[in-house]
Backbone as a chain_set.jsonl record, in Angstrom:
{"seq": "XXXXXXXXXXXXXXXXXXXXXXXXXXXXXXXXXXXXXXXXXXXXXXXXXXXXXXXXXXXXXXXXXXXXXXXXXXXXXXXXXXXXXXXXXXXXXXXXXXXXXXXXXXXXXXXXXXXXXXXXXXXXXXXXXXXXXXXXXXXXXXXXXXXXXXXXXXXXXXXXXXXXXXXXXXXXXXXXX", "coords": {"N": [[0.851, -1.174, 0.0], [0.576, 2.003, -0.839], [2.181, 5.208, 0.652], [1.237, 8.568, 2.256], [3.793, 9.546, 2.433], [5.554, 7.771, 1.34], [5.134, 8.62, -1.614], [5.697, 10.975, -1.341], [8.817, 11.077, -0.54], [9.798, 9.707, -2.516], [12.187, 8.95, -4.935], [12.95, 10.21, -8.096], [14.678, 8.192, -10.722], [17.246, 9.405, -12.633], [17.609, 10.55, -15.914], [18.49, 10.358, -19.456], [16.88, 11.851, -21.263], [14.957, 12.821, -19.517], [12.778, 14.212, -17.496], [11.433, 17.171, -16.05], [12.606, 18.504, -13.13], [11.489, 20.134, -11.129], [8.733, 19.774, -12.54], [8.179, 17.426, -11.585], [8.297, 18.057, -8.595], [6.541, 19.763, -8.677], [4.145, 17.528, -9.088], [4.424, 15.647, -7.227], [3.903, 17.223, -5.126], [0.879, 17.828, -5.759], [-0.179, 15.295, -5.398], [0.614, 14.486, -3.096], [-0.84, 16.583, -1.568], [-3.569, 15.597, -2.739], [-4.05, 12.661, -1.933], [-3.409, 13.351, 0.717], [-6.35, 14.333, 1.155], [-8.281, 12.536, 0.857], [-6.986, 10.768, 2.743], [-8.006, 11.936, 4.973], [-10.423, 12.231, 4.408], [-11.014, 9.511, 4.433], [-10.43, 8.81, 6.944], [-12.322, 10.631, 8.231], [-14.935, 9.144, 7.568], [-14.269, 6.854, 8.777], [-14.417, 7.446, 11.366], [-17.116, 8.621, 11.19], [-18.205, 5.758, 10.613], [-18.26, 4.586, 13.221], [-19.484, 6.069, 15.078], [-21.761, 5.842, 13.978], [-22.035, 2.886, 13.627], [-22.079, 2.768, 17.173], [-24.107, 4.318, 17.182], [-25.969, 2.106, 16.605], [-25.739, -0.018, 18.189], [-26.659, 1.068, 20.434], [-29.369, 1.716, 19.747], [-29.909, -0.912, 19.381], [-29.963, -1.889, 21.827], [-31.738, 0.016, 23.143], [-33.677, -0.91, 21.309], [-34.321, -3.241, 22.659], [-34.924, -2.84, 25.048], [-37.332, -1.327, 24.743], [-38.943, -3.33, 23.59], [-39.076, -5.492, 25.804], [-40.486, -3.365, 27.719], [-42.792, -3.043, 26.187], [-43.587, -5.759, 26.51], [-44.163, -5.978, 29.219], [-45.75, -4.186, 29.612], [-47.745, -5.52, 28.136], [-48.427, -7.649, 29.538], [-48.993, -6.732, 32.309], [-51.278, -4.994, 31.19], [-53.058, -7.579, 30.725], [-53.051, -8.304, 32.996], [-54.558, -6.521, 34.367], [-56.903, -6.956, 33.4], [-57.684, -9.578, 33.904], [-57.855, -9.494, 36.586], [-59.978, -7.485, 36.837], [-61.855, -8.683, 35.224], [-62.141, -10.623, 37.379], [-63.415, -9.887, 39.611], [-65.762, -8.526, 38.708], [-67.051, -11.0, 38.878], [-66.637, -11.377, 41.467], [-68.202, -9.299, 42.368], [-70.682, -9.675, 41.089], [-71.594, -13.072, 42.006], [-71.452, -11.889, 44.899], [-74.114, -10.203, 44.586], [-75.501, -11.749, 43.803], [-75.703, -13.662, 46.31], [-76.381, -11.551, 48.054], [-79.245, -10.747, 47.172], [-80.669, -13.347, 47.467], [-80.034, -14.004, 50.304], [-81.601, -10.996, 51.09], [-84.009, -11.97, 49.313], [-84.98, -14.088, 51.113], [-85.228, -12.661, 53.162], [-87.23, -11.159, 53.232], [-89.277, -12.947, 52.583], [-89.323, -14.424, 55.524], [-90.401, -12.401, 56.401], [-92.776, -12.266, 55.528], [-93.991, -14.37, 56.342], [-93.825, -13.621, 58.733], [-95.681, -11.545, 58.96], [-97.631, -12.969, 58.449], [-98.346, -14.824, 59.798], [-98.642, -12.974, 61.977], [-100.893, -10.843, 61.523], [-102.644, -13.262, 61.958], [-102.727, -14.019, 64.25], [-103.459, -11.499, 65.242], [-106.042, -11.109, 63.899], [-107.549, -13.935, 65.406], [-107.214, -12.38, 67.895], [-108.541, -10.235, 67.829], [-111.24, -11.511, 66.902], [-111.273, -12.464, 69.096], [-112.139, -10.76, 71.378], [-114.193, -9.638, 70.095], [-116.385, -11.687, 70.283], [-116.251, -11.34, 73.12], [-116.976, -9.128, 73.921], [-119.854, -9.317, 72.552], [-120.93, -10.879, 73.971], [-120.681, -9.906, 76.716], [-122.47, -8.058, 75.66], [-125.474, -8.729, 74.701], [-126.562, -6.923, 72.307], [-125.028, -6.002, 70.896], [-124.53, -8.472, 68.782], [-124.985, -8.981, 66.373], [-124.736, -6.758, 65.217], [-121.482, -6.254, 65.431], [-121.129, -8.247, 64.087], [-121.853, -7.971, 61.4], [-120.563, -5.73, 60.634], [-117.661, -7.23, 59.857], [-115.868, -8.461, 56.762], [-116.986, -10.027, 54.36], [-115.976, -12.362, 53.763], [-114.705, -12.82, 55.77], [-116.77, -13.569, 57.78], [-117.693, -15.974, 56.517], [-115.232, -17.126, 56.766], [-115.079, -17.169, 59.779], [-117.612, -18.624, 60.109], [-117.04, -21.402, 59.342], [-114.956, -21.613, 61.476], [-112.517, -21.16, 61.417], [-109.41, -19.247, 61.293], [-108.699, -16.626, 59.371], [-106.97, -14.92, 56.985], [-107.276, -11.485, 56.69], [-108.786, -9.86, 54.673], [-108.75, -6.409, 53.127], [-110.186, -4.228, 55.192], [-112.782, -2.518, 54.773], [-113.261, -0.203, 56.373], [-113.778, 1.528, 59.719], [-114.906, -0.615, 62.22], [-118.147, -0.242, 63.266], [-119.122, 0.998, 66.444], [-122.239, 1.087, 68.473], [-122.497, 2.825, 70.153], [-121.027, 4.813, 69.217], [-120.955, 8.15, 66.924], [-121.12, 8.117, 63.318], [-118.858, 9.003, 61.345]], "CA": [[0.0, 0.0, 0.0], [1.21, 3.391, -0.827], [1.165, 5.864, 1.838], [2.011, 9.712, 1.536], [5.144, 9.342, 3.085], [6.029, 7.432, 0.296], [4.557, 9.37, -2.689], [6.358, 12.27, -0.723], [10.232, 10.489, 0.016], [10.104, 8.914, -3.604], [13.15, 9.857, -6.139], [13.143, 9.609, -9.342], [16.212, 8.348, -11.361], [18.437, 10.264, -13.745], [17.685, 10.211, -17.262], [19.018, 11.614, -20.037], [15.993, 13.154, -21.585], [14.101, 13.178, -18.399], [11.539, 15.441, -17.143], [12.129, 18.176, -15.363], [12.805, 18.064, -11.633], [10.476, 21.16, -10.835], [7.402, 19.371, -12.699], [8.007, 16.137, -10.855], [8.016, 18.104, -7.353], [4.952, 20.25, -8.604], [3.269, 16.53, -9.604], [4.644, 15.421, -6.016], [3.136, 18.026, -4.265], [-0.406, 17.639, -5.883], [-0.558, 13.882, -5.493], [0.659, 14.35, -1.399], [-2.242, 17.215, -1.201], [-4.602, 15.074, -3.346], [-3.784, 11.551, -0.821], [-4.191, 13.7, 2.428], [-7.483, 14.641, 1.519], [-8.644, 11.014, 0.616], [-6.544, 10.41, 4.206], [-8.844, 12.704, 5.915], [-11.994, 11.438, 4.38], [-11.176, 7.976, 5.244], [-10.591, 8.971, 8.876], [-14.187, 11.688, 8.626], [-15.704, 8.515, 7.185], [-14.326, 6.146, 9.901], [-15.411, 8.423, 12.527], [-18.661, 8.901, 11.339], [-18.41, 4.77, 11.034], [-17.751, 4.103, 14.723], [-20.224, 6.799, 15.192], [-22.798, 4.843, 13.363], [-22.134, 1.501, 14.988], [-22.366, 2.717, 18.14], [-25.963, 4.71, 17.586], [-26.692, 1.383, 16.289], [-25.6, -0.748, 19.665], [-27.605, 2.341, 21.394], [-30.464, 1.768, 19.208], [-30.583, -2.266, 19.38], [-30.237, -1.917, 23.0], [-33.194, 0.638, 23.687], [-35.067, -1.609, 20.942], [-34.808, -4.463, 23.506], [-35.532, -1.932, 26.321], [-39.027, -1.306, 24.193], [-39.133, -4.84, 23.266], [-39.702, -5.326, 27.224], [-41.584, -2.619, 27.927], [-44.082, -3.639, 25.303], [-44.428, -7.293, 26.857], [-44.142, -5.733, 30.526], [-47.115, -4.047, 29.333], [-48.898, -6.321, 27.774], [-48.331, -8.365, 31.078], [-49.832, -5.161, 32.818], [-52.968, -5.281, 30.38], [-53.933, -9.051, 30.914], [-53.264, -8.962, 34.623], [-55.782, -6.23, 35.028], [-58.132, -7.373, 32.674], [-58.291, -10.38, 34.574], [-58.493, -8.535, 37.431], [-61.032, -6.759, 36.683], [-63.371, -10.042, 35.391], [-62.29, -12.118, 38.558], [-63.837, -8.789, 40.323], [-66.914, -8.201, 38.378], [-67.54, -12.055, 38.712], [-67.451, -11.583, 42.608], [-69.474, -8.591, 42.275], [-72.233, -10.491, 40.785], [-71.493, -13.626, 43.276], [-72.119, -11.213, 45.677], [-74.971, -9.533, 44.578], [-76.767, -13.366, 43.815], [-76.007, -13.934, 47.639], [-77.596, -10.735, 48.384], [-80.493, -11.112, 46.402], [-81.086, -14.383, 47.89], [-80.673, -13.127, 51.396], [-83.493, -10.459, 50.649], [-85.399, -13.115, 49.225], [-85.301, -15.526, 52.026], [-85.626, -12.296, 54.551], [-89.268, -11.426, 52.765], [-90.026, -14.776, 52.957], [-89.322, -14.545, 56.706], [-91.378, -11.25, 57.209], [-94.258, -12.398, 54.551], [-94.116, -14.937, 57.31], [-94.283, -12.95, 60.401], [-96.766, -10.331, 58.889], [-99.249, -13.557, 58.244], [-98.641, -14.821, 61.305], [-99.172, -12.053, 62.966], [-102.331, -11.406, 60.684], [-103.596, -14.264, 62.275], [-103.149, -13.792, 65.516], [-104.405, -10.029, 65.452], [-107.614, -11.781, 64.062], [-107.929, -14.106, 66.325], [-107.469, -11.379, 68.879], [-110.159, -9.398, 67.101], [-112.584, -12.398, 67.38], [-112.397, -13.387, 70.764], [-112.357, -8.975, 71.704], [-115.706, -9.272, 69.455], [-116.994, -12.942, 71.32], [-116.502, -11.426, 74.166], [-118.032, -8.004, 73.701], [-120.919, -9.905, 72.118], [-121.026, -12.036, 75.222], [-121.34, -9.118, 77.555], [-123.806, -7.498, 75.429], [-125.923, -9.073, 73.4], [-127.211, -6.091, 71.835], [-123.989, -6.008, 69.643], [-123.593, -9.23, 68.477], [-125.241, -8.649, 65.294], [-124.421, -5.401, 64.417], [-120.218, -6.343, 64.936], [-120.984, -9.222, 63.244], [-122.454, -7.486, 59.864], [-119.773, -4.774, 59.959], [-116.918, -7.836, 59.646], [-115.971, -8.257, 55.584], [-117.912, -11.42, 54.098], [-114.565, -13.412, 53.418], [-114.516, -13.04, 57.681], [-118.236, -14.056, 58.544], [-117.704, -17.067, 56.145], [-114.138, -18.449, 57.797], [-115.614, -17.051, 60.989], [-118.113, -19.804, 60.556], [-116.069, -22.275, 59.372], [-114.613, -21.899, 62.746], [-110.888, -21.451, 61.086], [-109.085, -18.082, 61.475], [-107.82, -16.65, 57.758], [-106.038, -13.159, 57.133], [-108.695, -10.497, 56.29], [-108.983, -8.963, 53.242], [-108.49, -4.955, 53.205], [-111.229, -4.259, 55.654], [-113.142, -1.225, 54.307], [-113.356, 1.001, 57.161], [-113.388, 0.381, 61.171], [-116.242, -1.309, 63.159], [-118.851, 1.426, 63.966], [-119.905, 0.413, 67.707], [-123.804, 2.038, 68.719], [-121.799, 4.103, 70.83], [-120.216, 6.359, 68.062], [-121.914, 8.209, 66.003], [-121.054, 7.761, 62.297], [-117.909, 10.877, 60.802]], "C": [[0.896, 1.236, 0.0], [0.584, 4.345, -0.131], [1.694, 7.18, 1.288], [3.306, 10.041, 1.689], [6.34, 8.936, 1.844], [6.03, 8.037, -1.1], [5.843, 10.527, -2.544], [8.366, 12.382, -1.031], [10.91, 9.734, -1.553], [11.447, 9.65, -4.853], [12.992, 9.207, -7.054], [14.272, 9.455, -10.402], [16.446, 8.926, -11.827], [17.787, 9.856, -15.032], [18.298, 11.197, -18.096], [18.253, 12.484, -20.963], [15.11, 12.66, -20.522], [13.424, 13.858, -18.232], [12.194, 15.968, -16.25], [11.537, 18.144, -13.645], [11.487, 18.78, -11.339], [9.033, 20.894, -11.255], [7.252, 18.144, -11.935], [7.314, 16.682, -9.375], [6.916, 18.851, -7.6], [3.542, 18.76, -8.758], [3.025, 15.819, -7.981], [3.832, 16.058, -5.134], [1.376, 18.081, -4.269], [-0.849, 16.233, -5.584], [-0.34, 14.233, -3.433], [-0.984, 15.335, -1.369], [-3.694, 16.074, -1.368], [-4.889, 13.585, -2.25], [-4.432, 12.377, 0.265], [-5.143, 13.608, 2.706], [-8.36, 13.847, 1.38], [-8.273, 10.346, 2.228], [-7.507, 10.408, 5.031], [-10.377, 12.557, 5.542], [-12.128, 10.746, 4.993], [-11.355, 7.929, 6.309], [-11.779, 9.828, 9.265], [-14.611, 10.178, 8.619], [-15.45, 7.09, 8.457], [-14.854, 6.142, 11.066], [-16.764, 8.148, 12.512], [-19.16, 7.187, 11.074], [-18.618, 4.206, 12.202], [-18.991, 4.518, 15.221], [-21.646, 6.427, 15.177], [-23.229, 3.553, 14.302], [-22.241, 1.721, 16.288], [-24.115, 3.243, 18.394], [-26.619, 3.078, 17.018], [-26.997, 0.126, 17.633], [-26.875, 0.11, 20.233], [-29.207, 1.731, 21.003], [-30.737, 0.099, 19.164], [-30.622, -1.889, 20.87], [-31.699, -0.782, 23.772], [-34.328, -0.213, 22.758], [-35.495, -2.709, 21.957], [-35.567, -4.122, 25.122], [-37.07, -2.147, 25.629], [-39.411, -2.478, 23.817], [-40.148, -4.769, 24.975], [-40.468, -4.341, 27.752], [-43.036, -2.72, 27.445], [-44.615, -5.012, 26.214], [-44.43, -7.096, 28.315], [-45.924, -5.139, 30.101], [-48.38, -4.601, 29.092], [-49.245, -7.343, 29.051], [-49.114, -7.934, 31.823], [-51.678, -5.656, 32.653], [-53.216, -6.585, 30.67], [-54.196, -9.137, 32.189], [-54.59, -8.045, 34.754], [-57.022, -6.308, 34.223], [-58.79, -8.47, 33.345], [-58.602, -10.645, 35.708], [-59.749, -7.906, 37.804], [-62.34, -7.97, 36.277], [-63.081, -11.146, 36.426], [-62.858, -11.022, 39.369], [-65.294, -8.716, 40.122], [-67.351, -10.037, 38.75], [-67.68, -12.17, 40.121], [-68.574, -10.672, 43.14], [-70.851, -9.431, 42.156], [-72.749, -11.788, 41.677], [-72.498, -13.158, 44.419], [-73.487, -11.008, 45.942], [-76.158, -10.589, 44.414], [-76.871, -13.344, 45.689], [-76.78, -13.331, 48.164], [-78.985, -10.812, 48.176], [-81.137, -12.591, 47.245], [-81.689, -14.588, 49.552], [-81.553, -12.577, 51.636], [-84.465, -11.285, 50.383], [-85.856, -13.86, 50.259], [-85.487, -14.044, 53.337], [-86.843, -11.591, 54.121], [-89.326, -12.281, 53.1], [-89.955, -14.83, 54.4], [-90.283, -13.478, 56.726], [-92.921, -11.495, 56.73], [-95.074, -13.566, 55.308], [-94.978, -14.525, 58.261], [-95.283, -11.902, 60.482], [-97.66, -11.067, 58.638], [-99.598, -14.235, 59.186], [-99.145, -13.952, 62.331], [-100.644, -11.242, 62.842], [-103.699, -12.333, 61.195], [-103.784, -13.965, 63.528], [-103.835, -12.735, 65.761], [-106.15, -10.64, 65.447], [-108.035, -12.156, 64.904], [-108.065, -13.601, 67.663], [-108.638, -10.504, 68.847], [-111.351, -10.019, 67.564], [-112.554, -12.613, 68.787], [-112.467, -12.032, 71.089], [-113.633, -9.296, 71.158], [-116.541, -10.302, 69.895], [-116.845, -11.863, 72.59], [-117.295, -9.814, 74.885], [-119.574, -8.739, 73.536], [-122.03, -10.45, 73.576], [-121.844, -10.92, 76.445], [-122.118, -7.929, 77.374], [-124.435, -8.028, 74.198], [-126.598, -8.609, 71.919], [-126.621, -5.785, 70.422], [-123.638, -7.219, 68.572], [-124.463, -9.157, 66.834], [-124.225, -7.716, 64.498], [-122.418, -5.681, 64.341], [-120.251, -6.878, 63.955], [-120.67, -8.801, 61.868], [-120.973, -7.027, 59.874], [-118.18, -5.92, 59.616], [-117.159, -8.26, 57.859], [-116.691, -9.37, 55.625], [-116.947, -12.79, 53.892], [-114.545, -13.807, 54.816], [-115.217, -13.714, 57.772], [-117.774, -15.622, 57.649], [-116.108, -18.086, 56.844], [-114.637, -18.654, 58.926], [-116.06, -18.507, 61.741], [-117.731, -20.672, 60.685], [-115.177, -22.613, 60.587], [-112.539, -21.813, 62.497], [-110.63, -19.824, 60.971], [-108.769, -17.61, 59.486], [-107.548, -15.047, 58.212], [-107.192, -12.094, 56.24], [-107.526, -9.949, 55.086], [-108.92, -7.559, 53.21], [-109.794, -4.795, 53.725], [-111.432, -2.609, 55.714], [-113.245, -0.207, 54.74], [-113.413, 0.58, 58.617], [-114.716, 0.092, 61.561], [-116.696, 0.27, 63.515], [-119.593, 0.319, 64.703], [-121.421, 1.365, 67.719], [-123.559, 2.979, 69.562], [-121.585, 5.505, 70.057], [-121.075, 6.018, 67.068], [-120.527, 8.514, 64.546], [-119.867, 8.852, 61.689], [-117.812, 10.775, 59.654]], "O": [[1.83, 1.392, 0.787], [-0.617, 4.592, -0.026], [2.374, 7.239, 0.264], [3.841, 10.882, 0.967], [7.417, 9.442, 1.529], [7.074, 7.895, -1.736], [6.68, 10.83, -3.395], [9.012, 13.314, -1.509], [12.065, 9.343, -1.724], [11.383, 10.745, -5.412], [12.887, 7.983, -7.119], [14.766, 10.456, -10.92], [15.559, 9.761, -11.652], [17.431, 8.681, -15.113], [18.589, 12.362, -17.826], [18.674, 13.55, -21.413], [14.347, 11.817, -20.993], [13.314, 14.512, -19.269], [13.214, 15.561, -15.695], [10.437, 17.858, -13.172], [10.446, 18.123, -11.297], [8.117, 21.479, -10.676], [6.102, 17.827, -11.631], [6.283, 16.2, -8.906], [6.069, 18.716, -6.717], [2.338, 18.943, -8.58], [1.922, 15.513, -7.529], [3.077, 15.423, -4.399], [0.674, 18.283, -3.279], [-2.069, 16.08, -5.536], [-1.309, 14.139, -2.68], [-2.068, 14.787, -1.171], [-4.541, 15.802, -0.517], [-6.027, 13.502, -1.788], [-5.584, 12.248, 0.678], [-5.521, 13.144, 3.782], [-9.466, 14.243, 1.746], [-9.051, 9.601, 2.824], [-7.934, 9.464, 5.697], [-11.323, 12.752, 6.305], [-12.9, 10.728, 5.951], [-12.211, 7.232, 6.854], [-12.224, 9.811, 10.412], [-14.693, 9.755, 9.772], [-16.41, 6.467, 8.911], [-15.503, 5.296, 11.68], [-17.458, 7.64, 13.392], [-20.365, 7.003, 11.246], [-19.269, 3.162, 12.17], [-19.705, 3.68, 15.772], [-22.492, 6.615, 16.051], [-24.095, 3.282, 15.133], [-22.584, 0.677, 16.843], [-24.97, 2.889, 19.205], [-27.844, 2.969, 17.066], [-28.058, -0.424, 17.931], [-27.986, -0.397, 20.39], [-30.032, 1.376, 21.845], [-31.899, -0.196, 18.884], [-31.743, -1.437, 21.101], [-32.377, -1.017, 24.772], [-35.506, -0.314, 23.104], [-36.661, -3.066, 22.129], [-36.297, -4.727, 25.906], [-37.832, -3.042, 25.994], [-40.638, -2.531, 23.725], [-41.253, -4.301, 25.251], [-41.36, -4.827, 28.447], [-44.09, -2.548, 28.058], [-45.787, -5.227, 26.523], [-44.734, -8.141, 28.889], [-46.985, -5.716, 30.335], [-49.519, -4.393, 29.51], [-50.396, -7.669, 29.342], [-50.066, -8.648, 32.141], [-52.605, -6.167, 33.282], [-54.324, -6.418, 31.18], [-55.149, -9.747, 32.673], [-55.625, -8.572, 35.163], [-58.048, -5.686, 34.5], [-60.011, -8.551, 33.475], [-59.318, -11.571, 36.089], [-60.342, -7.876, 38.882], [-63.423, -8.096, 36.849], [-63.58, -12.271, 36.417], [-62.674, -11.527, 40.477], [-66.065, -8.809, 41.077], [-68.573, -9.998, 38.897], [-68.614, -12.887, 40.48], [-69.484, -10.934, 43.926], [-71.743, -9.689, 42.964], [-73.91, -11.827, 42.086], [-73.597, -13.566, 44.795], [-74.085, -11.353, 46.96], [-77.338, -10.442, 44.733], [-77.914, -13.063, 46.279], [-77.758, -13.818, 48.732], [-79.787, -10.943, 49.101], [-82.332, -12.546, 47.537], [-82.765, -14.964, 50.017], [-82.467, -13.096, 52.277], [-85.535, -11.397, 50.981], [-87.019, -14.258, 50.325], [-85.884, -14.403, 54.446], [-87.609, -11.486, 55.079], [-89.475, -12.428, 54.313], [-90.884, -15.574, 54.714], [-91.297, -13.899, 57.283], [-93.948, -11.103, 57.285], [-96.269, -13.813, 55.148], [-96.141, -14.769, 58.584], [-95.723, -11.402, 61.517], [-98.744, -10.505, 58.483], [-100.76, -14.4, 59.557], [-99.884, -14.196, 63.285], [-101.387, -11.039, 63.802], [-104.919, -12.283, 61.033], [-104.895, -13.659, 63.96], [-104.837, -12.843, 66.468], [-107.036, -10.67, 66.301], [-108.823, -11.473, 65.559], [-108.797, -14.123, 68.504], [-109.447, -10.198, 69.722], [-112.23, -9.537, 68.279], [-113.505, -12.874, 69.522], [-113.697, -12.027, 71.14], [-114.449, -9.193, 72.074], [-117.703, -9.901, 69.961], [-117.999, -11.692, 72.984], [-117.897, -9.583, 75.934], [-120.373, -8.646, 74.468], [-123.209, -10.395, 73.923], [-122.985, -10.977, 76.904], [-122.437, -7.075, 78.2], [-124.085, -7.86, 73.03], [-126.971, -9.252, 70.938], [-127.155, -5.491, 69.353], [-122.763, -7.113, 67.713], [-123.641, -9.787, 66.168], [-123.371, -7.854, 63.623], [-121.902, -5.344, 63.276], [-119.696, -6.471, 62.934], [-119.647, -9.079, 61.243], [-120.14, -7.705, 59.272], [-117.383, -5.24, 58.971], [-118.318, -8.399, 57.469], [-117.083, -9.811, 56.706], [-117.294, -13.971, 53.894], [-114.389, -14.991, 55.115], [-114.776, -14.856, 57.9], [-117.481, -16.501, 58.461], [-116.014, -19.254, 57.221], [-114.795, -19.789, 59.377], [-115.696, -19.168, 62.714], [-117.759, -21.207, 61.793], [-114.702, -23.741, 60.72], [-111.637, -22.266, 63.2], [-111.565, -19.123, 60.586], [-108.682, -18.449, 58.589], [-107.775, -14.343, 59.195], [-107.714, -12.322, 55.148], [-106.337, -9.773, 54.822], [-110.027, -7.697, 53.732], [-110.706, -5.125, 52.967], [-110.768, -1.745, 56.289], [-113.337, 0.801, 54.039], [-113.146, -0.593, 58.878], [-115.628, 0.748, 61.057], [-116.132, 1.32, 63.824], [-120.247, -0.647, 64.31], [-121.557, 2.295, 66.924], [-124.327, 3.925, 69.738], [-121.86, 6.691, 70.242], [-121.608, 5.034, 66.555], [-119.393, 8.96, 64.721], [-120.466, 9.926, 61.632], [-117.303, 11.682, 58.994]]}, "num_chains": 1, "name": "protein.A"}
């Protein structure tokens, strides 16, 4: 390989029609200029090689950074997706139990309000037996004002849960409002 050193250091023999010294070292001098600046490319262009390869290290290594970030993410996104439907699925869980609860605590009160229904009645009737009893003057007139669904269990002798009873007993006491 020829370097400028060489181009530069080079003599040229003797002849006897030769060229002239002064065009050789003007030919010399343009060929060293002309080399340097081919020199000094090579070494811009190395530079800006090195330069290169390293934004390229830089740039595989943040792609693998975003590589992972992407599948950290996506990691992210599934966990709380499934998060979020193992959540809504005890929500609803929940809200069956609830629901069921409520249901079964009506069912206890739809209970205790027909039980208690009953007993009021039968509190009613023997209060109205025993009014009756100690006047017989009434035992009609309660009688009538009881609905017709009443007078007929009445008889029957079996208690049942009255029917929306239309207004209250008018005793012969009170007068009528």
């Amino acid at each position: 390989m020829l370097t400028i050193n060489d181009v530069e250091n080079y003599k040229f023999g003797s002849a006897m029609f030769g060229v002239s010294r002064a065009d050789v070292e003007e030919f010399t001098a343009k060929m060293v200029e002309a080399l340097q600046e081919h020199v000094d490319e090579i070494e811009r262009l190395k530079r800006k090689l090195a330069e290169c390869e390293a934004d390229i290290q830089r740039n595989r290594a943040n792609e693998e950074t975003l590589r992972n970030s992407i599948m950290l993410a996506q990691k992210s996104h599934d966990e709380i997706i499934a998060n979020a439907r193992h959540e809504a699925e005890n929500i609803v869980k929940e809200a069956r139990l609830q629901s069921i609860e409520l249901n079964s605590r009506a069912s206890e009160i739809a209970a205790e309000r027909e039980r208690f229904e009953y007993e009021f009645y039968g509190l009613l009737t023997g209060f109205i037996r025993m009014l009756e009893t100690k006047n017989p003057a009434l035992a009609g007139k309660a009688h009538d004002a009881l609905p017709q669904a009443s007078r007929a269990n009445d008889a029957a002798a079996q208690p049942a849960v009255p029917q929306a009873v239309p207004g209250r007993i008018a005793f012969p006491e009170e007068s009528p409002r």
